[in-house]
GROMACS .gro file of C-alpha atoms in nm:
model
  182
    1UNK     CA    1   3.368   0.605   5.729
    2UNK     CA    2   3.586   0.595   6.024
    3UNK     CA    3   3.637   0.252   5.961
    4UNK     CA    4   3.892   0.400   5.695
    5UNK     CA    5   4.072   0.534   6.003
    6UNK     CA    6   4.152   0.300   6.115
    7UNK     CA    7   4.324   0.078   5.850
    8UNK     CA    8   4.653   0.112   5.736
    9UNK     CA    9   4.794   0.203   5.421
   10UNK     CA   10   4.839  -0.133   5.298
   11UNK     CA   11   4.476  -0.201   5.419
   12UNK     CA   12   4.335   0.110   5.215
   13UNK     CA   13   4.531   0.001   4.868
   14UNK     CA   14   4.398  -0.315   4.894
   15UNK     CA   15   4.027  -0.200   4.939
   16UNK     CA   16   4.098   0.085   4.715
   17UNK     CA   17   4.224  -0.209   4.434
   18UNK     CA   18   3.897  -0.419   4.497
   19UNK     CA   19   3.677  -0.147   4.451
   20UNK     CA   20   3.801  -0.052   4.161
   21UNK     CA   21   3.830  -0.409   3.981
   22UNK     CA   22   3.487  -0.444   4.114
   23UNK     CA   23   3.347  -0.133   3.908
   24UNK     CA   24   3.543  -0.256   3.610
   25UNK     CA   25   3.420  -0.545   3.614
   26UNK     CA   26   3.060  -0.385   3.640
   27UNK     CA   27   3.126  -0.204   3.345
   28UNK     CA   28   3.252  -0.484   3.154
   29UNK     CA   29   2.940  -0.696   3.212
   30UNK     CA   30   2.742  -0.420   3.089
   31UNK     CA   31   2.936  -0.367   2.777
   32UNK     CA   32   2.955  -0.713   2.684
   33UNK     CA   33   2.571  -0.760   2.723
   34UNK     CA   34   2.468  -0.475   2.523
   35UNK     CA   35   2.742  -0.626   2.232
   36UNK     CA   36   2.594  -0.951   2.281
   37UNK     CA   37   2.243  -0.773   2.189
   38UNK     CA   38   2.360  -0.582   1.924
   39UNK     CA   39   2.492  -0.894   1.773
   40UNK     CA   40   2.154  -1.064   1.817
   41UNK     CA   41   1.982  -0.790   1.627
   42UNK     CA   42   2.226  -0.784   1.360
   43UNK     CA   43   2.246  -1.179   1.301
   44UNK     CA   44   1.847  -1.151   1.316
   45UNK     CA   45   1.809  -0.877   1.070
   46UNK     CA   46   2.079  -1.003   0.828
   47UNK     CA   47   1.877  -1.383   0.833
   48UNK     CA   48   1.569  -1.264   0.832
   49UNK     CA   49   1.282  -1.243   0.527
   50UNK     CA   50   1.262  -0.968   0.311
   51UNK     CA   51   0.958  -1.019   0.099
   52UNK     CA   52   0.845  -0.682  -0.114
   53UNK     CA   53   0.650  -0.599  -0.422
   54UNK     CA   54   0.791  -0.422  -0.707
   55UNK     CA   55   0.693  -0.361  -1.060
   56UNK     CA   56   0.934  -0.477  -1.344
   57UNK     CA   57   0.970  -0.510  -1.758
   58UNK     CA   58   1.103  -0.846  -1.906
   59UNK     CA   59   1.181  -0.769  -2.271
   60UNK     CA   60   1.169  -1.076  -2.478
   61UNK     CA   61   0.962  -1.152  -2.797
   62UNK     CA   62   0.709  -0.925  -2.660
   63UNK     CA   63   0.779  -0.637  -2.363
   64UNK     CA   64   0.593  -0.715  -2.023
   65UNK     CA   65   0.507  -0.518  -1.729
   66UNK     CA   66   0.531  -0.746  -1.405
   67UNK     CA   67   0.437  -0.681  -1.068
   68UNK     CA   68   0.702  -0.954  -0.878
   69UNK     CA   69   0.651  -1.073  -0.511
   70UNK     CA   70   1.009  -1.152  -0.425
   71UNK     CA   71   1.159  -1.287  -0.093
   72UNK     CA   72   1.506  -1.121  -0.123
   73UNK     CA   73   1.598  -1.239   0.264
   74UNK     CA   74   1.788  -1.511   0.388
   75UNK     CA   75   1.504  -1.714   0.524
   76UNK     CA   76   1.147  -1.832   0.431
   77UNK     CA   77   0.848  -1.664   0.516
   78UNK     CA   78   0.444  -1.730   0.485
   79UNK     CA   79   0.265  -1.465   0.332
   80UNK     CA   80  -0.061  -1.337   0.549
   81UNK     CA   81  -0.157  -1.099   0.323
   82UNK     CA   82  -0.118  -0.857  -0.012
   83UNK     CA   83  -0.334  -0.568  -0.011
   84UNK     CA   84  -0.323  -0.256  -0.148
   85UNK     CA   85  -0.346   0.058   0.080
   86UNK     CA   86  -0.624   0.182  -0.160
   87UNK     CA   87  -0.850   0.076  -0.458
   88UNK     CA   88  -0.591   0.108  -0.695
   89UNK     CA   89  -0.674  -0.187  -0.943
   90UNK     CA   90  -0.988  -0.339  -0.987
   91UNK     CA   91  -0.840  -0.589  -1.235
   92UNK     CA   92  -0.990  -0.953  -1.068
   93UNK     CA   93  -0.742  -1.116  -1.232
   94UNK     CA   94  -0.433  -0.916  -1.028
   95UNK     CA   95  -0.685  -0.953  -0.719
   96UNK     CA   96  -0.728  -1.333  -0.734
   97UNK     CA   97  -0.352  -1.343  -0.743
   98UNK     CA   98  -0.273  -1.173  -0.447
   99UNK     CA   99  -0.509  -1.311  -0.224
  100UNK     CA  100  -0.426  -1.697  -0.366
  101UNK     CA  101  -0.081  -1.639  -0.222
  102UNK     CA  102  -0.242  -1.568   0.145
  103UNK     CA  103  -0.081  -1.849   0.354
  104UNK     CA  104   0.150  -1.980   0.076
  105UNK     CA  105   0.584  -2.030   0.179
  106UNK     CA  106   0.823  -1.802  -0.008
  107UNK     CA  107   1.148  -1.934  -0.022
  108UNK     CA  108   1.483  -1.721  -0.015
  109UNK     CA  109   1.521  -1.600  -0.354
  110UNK     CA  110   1.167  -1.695  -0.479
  111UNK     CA  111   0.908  -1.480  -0.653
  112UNK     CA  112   0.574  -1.483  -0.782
  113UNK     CA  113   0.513  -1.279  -1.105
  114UNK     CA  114   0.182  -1.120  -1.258
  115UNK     CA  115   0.234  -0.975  -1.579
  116UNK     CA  116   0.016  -0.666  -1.630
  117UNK     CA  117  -0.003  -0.652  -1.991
  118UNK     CA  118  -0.387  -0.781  -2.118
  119UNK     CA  119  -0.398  -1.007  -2.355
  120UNK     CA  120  -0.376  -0.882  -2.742
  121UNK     CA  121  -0.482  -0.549  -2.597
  122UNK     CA  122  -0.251  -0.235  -2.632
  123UNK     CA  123  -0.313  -0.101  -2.278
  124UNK     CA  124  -0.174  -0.242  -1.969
  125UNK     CA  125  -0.316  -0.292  -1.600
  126UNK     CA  126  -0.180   0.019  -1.449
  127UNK     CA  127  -0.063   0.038  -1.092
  128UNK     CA  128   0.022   0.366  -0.946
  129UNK     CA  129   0.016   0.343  -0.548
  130UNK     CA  130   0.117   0.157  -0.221
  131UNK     CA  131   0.115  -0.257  -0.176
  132UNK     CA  132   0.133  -0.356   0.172
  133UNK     CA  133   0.282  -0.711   0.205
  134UNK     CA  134   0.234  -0.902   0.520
  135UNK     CA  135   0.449  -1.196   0.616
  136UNK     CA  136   0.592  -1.383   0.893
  137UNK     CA  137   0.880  -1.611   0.932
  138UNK     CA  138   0.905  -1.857   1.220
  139UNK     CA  139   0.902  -1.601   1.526
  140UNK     CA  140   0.809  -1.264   1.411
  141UNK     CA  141   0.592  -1.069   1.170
  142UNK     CA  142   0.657  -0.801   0.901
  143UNK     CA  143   0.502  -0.562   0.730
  144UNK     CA  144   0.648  -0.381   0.414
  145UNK     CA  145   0.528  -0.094   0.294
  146UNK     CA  146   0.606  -0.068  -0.125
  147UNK     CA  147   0.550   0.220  -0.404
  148UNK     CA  148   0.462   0.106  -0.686
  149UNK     CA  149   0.456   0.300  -1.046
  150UNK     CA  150   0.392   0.080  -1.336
  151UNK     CA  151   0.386   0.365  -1.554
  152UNK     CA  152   0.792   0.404  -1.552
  153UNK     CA  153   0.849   0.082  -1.762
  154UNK     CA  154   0.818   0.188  -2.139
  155UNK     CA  155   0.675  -0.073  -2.341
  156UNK     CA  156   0.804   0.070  -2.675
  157UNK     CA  157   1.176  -0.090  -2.633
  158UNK     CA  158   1.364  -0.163  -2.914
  159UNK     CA  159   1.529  -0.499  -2.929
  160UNK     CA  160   1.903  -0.498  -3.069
  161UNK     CA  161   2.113  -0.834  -3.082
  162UNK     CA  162   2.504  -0.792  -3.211
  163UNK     CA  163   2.479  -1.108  -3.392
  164UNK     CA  164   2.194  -0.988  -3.610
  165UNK     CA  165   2.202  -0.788  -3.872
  166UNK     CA  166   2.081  -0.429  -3.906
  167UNK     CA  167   1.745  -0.585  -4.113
  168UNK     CA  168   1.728  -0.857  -3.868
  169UNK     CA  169   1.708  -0.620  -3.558
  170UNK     CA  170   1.441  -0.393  -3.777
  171UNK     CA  171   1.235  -0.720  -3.852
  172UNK     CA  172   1.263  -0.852  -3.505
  173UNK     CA  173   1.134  -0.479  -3.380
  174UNK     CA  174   0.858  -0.468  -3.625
  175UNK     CA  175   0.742  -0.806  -3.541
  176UNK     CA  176   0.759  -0.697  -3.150
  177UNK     CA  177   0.589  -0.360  -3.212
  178UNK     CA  178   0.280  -0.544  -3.415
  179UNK     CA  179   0.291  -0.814  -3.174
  180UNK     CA  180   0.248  -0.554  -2.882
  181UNK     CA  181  -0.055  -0.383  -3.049
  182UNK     CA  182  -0.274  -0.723  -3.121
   0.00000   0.00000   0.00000
């Protein structure tokens, strides 16, 4: 440091100035490198695949339950694997289902439906539990975790249509109602 000495006041500003642009310029590298990763994770997580599993009810001539395998991301994906994280079904049906869509493309917006109701019974494939969806897009691989409660849709809706009349929306009910219970 007696190098410093020996320089003159000009000399010392002007390695003073250096420095000092020098460890901006550090920290500006630094800043701008972490940004440029945060970006990267945020572009990647807004375009990438969302694929869950949720239970639904359509109501129509005749109220369903369905369990719907949606891709609500931005991107395809290919589906590994649907399993449940315990025996919660034993319906072969439901289980043929899932495992046909092993290896089959989801598109953005897609979805695969099962409708749980039997047919002409009154009861309903009931799912109470945890789905674990496995998918990957064209670099990484997900796994979602998803409750599902089938019991929360209520299959006992009554239909109601403004351009019917009051008998019409009773009539329409009581042919839904029977048509539920065959």
């Amino acid at each position: 440091m007696d190098f410093i000495n020996y320089l003159t006041v000009d000399q010392r500003i002007a390695v003073l100035t250096t420095l000092a642009t020098f460890t901006i310029s550090v920290i500006s590298v630094v800043i701008a490198v972490r940004s440029l990763k945060v970006t990267k994770r945020s572009i990647d997580e807004a375009n990438r695949p969302y694929v869950v599993a949720s239970v639904m009810g359509n109501v129509g001539y005749r109220t369903e339950k369905l369990l719907m395998i949606k891709n609500y991301g931005n991107t395809g994906a290919t589906i590994e694997s649907i399993k449940f994280s315990e025996d919660i079904t034993e319906e072969e049906l439901l289980i043929e289902f899932l495992n046909s869509l092993s290896g089959v493309f989801i598109a953005p917006g897609q979805s695969f439906m099962f409708t749980l109701n039997k047919p002409r019974e009154y009861e309903n494939i009931t799912l109470v539990g945890e789905m674990v969806v496995i998918y990957k897009d064209f670099k990484n691989k997900f796994t979602e975790k998803c409750k599902l409660n089938s019991k929360i849709i209520n299959t006992n809706l009554q239909i109601s249509s403004d351009s019917l009349s009051e008998f019409e929306n009773k009539l329409l009910n009581t042919l839904h109602n029977n048509n539920r219970q065959k």
